[in-house]
Short mmCIF file of C-alpha atoms in Angstrom, two decimals:
data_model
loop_
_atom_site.label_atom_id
_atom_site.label_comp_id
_atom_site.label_asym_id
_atom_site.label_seq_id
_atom_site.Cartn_x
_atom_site.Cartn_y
_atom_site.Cartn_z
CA UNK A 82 -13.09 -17.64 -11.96
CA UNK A 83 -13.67 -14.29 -13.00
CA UNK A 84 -11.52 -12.27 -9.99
CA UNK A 85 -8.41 -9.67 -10.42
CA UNK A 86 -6.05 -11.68 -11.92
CA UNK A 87 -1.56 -10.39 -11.97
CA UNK A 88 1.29 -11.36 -14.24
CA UNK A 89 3.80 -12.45 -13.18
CA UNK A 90 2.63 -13.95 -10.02
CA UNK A 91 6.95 -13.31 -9.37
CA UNK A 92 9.73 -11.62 -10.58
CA UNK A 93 13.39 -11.23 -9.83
CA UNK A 94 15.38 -8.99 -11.59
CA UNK A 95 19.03 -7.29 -11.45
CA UNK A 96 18.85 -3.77 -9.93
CA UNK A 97 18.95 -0.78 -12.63
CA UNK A 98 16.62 -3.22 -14.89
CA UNK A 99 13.50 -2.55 -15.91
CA UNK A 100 10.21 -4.27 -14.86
CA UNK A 101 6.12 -4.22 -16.16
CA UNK A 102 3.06 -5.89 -14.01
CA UNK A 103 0.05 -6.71 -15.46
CA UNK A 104 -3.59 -6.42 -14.03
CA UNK A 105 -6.93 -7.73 -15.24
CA UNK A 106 -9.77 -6.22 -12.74
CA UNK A 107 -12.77 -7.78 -12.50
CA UNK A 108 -14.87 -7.18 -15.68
CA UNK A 109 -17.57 -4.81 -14.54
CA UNK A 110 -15.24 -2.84 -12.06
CA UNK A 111 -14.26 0.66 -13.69
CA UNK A 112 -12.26 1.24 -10.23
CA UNK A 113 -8.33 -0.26 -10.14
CA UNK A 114 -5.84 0.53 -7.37
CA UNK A 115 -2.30 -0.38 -7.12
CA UNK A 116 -0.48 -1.06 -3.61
CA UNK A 117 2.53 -1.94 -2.26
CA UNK A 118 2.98 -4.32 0.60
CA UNK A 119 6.33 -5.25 2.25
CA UNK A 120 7.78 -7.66 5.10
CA UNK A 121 5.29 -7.57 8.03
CA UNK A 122 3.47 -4.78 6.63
CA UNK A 123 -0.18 -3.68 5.77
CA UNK A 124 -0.66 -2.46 1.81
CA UNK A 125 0.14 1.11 1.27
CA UNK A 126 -1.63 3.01 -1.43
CA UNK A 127 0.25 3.93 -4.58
CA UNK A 128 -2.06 4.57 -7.13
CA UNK A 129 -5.75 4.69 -8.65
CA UNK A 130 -7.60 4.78 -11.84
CA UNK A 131 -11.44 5.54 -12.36
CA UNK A 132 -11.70 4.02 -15.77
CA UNK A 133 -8.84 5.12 -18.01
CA UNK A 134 -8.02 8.70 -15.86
CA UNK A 135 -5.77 8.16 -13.06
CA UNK A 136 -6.78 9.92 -10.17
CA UNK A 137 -4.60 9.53 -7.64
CA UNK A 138 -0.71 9.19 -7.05
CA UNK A 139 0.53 8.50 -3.48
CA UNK A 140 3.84 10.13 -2.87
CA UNK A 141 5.16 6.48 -2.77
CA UNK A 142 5.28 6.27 -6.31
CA UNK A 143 8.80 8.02 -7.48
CA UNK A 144 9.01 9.50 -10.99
CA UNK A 145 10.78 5.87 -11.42
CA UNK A 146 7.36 4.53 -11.35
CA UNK A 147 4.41 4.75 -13.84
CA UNK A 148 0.75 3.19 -14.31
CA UNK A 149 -1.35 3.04 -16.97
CA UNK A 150 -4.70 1.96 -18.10
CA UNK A 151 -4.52 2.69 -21.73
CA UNK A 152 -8.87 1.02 -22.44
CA UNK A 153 -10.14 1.11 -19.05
CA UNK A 154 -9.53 -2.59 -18.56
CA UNK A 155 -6.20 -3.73 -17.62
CA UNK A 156 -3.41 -1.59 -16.23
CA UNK A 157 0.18 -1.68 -16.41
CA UNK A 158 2.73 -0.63 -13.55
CA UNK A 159 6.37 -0.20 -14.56
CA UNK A 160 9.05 0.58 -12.38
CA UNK A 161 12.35 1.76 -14.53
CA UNK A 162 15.77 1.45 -13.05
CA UNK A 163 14.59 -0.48 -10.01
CA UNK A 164 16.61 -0.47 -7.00
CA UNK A 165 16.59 -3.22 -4.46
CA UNK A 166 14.06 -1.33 -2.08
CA UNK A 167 11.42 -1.84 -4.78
CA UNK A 168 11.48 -5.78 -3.23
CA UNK A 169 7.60 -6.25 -2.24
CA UNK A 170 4.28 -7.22 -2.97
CA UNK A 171 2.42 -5.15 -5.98
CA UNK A 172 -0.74 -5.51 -5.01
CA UNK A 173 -3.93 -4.37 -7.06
CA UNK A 174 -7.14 -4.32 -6.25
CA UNK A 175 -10.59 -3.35 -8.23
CA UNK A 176 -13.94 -2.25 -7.37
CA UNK A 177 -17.08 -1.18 -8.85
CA UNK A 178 -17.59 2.92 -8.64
CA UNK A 179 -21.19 3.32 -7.52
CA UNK A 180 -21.41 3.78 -3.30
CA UNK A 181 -19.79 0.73 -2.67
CA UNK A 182 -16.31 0.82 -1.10
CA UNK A 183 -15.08 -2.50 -1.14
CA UNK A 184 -11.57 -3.92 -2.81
CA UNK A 185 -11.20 -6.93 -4.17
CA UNK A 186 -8.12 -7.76 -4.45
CA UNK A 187 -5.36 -10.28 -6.89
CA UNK A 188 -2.83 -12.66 -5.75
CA UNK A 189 -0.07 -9.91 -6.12
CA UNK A 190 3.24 -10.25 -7.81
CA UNK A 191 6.15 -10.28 -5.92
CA UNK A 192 9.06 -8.40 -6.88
CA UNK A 193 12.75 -9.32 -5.80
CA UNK A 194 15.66 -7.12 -7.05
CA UNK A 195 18.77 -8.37 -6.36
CA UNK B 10 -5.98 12.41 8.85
CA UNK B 11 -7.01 8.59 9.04
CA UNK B 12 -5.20 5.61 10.69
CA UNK B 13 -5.58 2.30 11.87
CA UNK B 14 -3.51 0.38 14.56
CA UNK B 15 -4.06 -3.32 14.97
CA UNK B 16 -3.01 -3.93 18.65
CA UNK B 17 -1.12 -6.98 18.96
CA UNK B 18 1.19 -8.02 15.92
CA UNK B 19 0.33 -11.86 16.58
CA UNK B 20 -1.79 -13.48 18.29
CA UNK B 21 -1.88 -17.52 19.27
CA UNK B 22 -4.90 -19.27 20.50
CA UNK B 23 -6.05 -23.40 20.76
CA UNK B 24 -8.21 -24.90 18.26
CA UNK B 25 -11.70 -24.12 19.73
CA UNK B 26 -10.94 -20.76 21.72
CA UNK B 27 -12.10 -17.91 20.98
CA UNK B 28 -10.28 -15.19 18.26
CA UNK B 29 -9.83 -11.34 19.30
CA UNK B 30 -7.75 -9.39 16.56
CA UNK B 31 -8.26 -5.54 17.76
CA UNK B 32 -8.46 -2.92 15.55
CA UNK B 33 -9.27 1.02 16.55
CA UNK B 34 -8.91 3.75 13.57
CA UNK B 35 -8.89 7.57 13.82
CA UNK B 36 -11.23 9.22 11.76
CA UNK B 37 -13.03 13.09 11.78
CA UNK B 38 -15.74 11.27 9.35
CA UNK B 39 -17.98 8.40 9.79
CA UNK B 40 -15.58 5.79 8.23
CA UNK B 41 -16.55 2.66 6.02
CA UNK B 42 -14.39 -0.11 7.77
CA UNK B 43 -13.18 -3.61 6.64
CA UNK B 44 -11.31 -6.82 7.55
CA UNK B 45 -9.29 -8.87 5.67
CA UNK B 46 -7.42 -12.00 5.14
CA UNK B 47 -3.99 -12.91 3.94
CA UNK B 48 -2.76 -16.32 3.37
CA UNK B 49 0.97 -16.48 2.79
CA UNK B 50 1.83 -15.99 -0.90
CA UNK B 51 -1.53 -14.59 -1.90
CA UNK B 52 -3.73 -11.58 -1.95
CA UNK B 53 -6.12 -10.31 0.23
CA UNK B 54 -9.43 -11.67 1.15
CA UNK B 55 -12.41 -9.75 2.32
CA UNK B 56 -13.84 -11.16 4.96
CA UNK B 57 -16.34 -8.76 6.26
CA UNK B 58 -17.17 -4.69 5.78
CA UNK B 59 -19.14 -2.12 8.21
CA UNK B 60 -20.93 0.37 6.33
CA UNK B 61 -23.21 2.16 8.85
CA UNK B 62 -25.79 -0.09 8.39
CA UNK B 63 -25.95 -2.33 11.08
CA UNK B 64 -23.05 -2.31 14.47
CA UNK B 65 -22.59 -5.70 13.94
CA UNK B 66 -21.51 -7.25 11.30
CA UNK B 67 -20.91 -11.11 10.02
CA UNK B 68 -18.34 -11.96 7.54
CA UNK B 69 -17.41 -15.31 5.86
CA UNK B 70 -15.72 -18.35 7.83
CA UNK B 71 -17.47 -17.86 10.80
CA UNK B 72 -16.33 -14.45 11.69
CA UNK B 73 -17.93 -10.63 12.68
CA UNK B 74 -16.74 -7.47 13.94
CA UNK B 75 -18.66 -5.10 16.22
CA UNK B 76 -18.39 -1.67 15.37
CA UNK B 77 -18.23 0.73 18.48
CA UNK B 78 -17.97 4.51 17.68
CA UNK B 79 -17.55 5.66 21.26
CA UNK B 80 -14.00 3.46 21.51
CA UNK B 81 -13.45 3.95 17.30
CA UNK B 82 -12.91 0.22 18.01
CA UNK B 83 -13.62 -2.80 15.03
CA UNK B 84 -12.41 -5.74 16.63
CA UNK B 85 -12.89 -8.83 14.67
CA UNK B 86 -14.24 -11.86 16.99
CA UNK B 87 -14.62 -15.37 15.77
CA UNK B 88 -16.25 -18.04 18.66
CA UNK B 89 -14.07 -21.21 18.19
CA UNK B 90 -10.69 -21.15 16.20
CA UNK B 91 -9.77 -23.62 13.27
CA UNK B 92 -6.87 -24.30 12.38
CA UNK B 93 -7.38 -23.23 8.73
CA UNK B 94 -7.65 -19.94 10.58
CA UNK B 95 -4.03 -19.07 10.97
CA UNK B 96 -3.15 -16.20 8.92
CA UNK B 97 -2.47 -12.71 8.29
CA UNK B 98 -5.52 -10.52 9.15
CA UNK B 99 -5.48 -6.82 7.93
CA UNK B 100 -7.89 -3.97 9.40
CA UNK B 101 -8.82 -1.66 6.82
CA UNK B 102 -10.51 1.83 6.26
CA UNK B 103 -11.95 4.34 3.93
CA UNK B 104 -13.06 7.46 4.89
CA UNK B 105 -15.82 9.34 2.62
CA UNK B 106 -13.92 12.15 1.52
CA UNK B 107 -13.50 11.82 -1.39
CA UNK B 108 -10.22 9.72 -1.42
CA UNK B 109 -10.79 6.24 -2.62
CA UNK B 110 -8.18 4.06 -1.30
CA UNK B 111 -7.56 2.07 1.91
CA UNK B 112 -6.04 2.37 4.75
CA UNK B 113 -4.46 -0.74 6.27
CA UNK B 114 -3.41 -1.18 9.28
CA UNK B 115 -0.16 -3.07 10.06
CA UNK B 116 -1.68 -6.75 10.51
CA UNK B 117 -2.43 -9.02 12.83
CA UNK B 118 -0.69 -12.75 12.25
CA UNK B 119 -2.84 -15.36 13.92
CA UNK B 120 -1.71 -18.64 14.90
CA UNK B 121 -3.99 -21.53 15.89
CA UNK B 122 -1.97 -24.44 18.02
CA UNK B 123 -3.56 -28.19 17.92
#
Protein backbone atom coordinates (compact mmCIF):
# COMPACT_ATOMS: atom_id res chain seq x y z
CA UNK A 1 0.00 0.00 0.00
CA UNK A 2 1.65 3.00 -0.96
CA UNK A 3 -0.70 5.77 1.19
CA UNK A 4 0.52 8.45 4.00
CA UNK A 5 1.78 6.37 6.43
CA UNK A 6 2.48 7.97 10.76
CA UNK A 7 4.75 6.77 13.52
CA UNK A 8 3.71 6.13 16.19
CA UNK A 9 0.23 5.24 15.40
CA UNK A 10 0.10 6.33 19.67
CA UNK A 11 1.86 7.94 22.19
CA UNK A 12 1.53 8.77 25.84
CA UNK A 13 3.87 10.74 27.48
CA UNK A 14 4.39 12.71 30.95
CA UNK A 15 3.61 16.45 30.55
CA UNK A 16 6.85 18.81 30.18
CA UNK A 17 8.36 15.78 27.94
CA UNK A 18 9.22 15.98 24.70
CA UNK A 19 7.56 14.26 21.67
CA UNK A 20 8.48 13.71 17.51
CA UNK A 21 5.78 12.30 14.79
CA UNK A 22 6.77 10.95 11.77
CA UNK A 23 5.11 11.25 8.23
CA UNK A 24 5.74 9.46 4.95
CA UNK A 25 3.36 11.23 2.16
CA UNK A 26 2.55 9.52 -0.66
CA UNK A 27 5.59 9.28 -3.02
CA UNK A 28 4.72 11.61 -5.85
CA UNK A 29 2.90 14.24 -3.54
CA UNK A 30 5.29 17.38 -3.02
CA UNK A 31 2.20 18.84 -0.84
CA UNK A 32 2.15 17.70 3.20
CA UNK A 33 -0.18 19.24 5.80
CA UNK A 34 -0.30 18.68 9.41
CA UNK A 35 -3.70 18.90 11.53
CA UNK A 36 -4.93 18.56 14.70
CA UNK A 37 -8.16 16.87 15.57
CA UNK A 38 -9.67 16.57 19.10
CA UNK A 39 -12.81 14.93 20.96
CA UNK A 40 -15.87 15.43 18.69
CA UNK A 41 -14.10 17.71 16.51
CA UNK A 42 -13.34 18.33 12.73
CA UNK A 43 -9.28 18.65 11.86
CA UNK A 44 -7.96 22.08 12.28
CA UNK A 45 -5.10 23.23 10.16
CA UNK A 46 -1.67 23.61 11.72
CA UNK A 47 0.73 23.52 9.19
CA UNK A 48 1.93 23.04 5.41
CA UNK A 49 4.89 22.31 3.34
CA UNK A 50 5.22 22.64 -0.58
CA UNK A 51 8.22 20.42 -0.93
CA UNK A 52 10.87 21.26 1.65
CA UNK A 53 9.57 25.26 2.28
CA UNK A 54 6.92 25.49 4.75
CA UNK A 55 4.37 27.74 3.78
CA UNK A 56 2.02 28.05 6.16
CA UNK A 57 1.71 28.15 10.09
CA UNK A 58 -1.81 28.32 11.63
CA UNK A 59 -1.79 30.29 14.81
CA UNK A 60 -2.50 26.87 16.47
CA UNK A 61 0.92 25.93 16.37
CA UNK A 62 2.72 27.66 19.62
CA UNK A 63 6.46 28.40 19.44
CA UNK A 64 6.30 24.90 21.52
CA UNK A 65 5.67 23.34 18.25
CA UNK A 66 7.88 22.80 15.13
CA UNK A 67 7.71 20.90 11.61
CA UNK A 68 10.09 20.03 9.36
CA UNK A 69 10.68 18.49 6.06
CA UNK A 70 14.38 18.45 5.91
CA UNK A 71 14.37 16.34 1.70
CA UNK A 72 10.96 17.03 0.67
CA UNK A 73 9.79 13.57 1.66
CA UNK A 74 8.93 12.92 5.13
CA UNK A 75 8.25 15.51 7.80
CA UNK A 76 8.73 15.67 11.36
CA UNK A 77 6.36 17.49 13.99
CA UNK A 78 7.76 17.98 17.49
CA UNK A 79 6.02 19.41 20.23
CA UNK A 80 8.65 20.37 23.25
CA UNK A 81 7.44 20.65 26.78
CA UNK A 82 3.98 19.31 26.00
CA UNK A 83 1.22 20.10 28.21
CA UNK A 84 -1.81 17.95 28.62
CA UNK A 85 -3.98 20.10 26.10
CA UNK A 86 -1.68 18.82 23.35
CA UNK A 87 -3.98 15.31 23.88
CA UNK A 88 -5.37 14.75 20.14
CA UNK A 89 -5.15 13.40 16.89
CA UNK A 90 -1.95 14.64 14.64
CA UNK A 91 -3.25 14.24 11.59
CA UNK A 92 -1.30 14.68 8.18
CA UNK A 93 -2.36 14.64 5.05
CA UNK A 94 -0.53 14.90 1.39
CA UNK A 95 -1.44 15.89 -1.99
CA UNK A 96 -0.05 16.38 -5.31
CA UNK A 97 0.53 20.38 -6.18
CA UNK A 98 -0.80 20.72 -9.72
CA UNK A 99 -4.85 22.04 -9.69
CA UNK A 100 -5.93 19.32 -7.75
CA UNK A 101 -7.15 20.01 -4.19
CA UNK A 102 -7.67 16.86 -2.66
CA UNK A 103 -6.02 15.41 0.85
CA UNK A 104 -5.27 12.22 1.40
CA UNK A 105 -4.89 11.59 4.52
CA UNK A 106 -2.78 8.84 7.33
CA UNK A 107 -4.15 6.95 10.14
CA UNK A 108 -3.00 9.78 12.61
CA UNK A 109 -1.13 9.35 15.81
CA UNK A 110 -2.73 9.95 18.83
CA UNK A 111 -1.16 11.81 21.47
CA UNK A 112 -2.07 11.42 25.30
CA UNK A 113 -0.15 13.54 27.89
CA UNK A 114 -0.81 12.70 31.15
CA UNK B 1 -13.61 34.19 5.65
CA UNK B 2 -14.66 30.43 5.01
CA UNK B 3 -16.71 28.01 7.20
CA UNK B 4 -18.57 25.00 7.22
CA UNK B 5 -21.39 23.86 9.64
CA UNK B 6 -22.59 20.29 9.47
CA UNK B 7 -26.21 20.55 10.83
CA UNK B 8 -26.96 17.79 13.01
CA UNK B 9 -24.01 16.32 15.20
CA UNK B 10 -25.50 12.65 14.75
CA UNK B 11 -27.68 11.26 12.91
CA UNK B 12 -29.46 7.52 13.28
CA UNK B 13 -31.27 5.83 10.53
CA UNK B 14 -32.46 1.76 9.80
CA UNK B 15 -30.52 -0.39 7.62
CA UNK B 16 -32.09 0.41 4.18
CA UNK B 17 -33.29 4.16 4.75
CA UNK B 18 -32.09 6.69 3.28
CA UNK B 19 -28.74 8.92 4.64
CA UNK B 20 -28.93 12.92 4.81
CA UNK B 21 -25.69 14.41 6.49
CA UNK B 22 -26.13 18.38 5.70
CA UNK B 23 -23.45 20.45 5.11
CA UNK B 24 -23.71 24.44 4.00
CA UNK B 25 -20.22 26.51 3.89
CA UNK B 26 -19.68 30.29 3.57
CA UNK B 27 -17.55 31.28 0.94
CA UNK B 28 -16.95 34.92 -1.21
CA UNK B 29 -15.18 32.42 -3.89
CA UNK B 30 -16.38 29.54 -5.82
CA UNK B 31 -15.18 26.86 -3.30
CA UNK B 32 -13.74 23.27 -4.11
CA UNK B 33 -15.82 21.10 -1.59
CA UNK B 34 -15.32 17.55 -0.13
CA UNK B 35 -16.69 14.76 2.09
CA UNK B 36 -15.09 12.53 4.16
CA UNK B 37 -15.05 9.51 6.28
CA UNK B 38 -13.76 8.64 9.69
CA UNK B 39 -13.78 5.30 11.20
CA UNK B 40 -12.93 5.32 14.87
CA UNK B 41 -9.16 5.09 15.43
CA UNK B 42 -8.18 5.98 11.88
CA UNK B 43 -7.72 8.73 9.42
CA UNK B 44 -9.80 10.23 7.08
CA UNK B 45 -11.27 8.84 3.98
CA UNK B 46 -12.28 10.72 0.92
CA UNK B 47 -15.26 9.79 -0.19
CA UNK B 48 -16.26 12.20 -2.81
CA UNK B 49 -15.05 16.01 -4.05
CA UNK B 50 -17.07 18.87 -6.08
CA UNK B 51 -14.89 20.76 -8.23
CA UNK B 52 -17.18 22.86 -10.48
CA UNK B 53 -17.41 20.37 -12.87
CA UNK B 54 -20.50 18.73 -12.63
CA UNK B 55 -23.56 19.68 -9.51
CA UNK B 56 -23.68 16.30 -8.78
CA UNK B 57 -21.32 14.32 -7.74
CA UNK B 58 -20.80 10.34 -6.87
CA UNK B 59 -18.33 9.20 -4.41
CA UNK B 60 -17.29 5.65 -3.28
CA UNK B 61 -19.67 3.23 -1.17
CA UNK B 62 -22.63 4.20 -2.75
CA UNK B 63 -22.71 7.80 -1.88
CA UNK B 64 -23.04 11.60 -3.76
CA UNK B 65 -23.53 15.03 -2.80
CA UNK B 66 -25.44 17.67 -4.77
CA UNK B 67 -23.90 20.85 -4.89
CA UNK B 68 -26.43 23.86 -4.74
CA UNK B 69 -24.86 27.40 -4.90
CA UNK B 70 -28.09 29.29 -4.34
CA UNK B 71 -28.46 27.48 -0.59
CA UNK B 72 -24.21 27.12 -0.38
CA UNK B 73 -25.61 23.68 0.56
CA UNK B 74 -23.38 20.06 -0.07
CA UNK B 75 -25.42 17.62 1.53
CA UNK B 76 -24.18 14.17 1.21
CA UNK B 77 -27.17 11.59 0.32
CA UNK B 78 -26.72 7.88 0.18
CA UNK B 79 -30.23 5.76 -0.98
CA UNK B 80 -30.21 2.74 1.45
CA UNK B 81 -27.97 2.64 4.66
CA UNK B 82 -25.53 -0.30 5.61
CA UNK B 83 -24.55 -0.92 8.49
CA UNK B 84 -20.81 -0.68 7.63
CA UNK B 85 -21.98 2.89 7.18
CA UNK B 86 -21.87 4.10 10.72
CA UNK B 87 -19.21 6.54 11.18
CA UNK B 88 -17.82 9.87 11.48
CA UNK B 89 -18.49 11.94 8.30
CA UNK B 90 -16.56 15.30 7.91
CA UNK B 91 -17.62 18.19 5.35
CA UNK B 92 -14.72 19.83 4.03
CA UNK B 93 -13.61 22.99 1.98
CA UNK B 94 -10.96 24.83 0.15
CA UNK B 95 -11.36 27.99 -1.18
CA UNK B 96 -9.01 29.13 -4.25
CA UNK B 97 -7.21 31.79 -2.71
CA UNK B 98 -4.40 30.90 -2.47
CA UNK B 99 -4.50 29.09 0.98
CA UNK B 100 -4.09 25.41 0.67
CA UNK B 101 -5.59 23.76 3.56
CA UNK B 102 -9.06 22.55 4.58
CA UNK B 103 -11.64 23.55 6.26
CA UNK B 104 -13.62 20.96 8.23
CA UNK B 105 -16.55 21.24 9.52
CA UNK B 106 -17.41 19.82 12.99
CA UNK B 107 -18.73 16.20 11.86
CA UNK B 108 -21.51 14.41 11.48
CA UNK B 109 -21.54 10.80 13.53
CA UNK B 110 -23.89 8.43 11.75
CA UNK B 111 -25.41 5.53 13.25
CA UNK B 112 -27.16 2.74 11.33
CA UNK B 113 -29.65 0.50 13.76
CA UNK B 114 -30.44 -3.30 12.53
Amino acid sequence: DTGVSQDPRHKITKRGQNVTFRCDPISEHNRLYWYRQTLGQGPEFLTYFQNEAQLEKSRLLSDRFSAERPKGSFSTLEIQRTEQGDSAMYLCASSLGTGTYEQYFGPGTRLTVT
Amino acid sequence: AQSVTQLGSHVSVSEGALVLLRCNYSSSVPPYLFWYVQYPNQGLQLLLKYTSAATLVKGINGFEAEFKKSETSFHLTKPSAHMSDAAEYFCAVHMDTGRRALTFGSGTRLQVQP
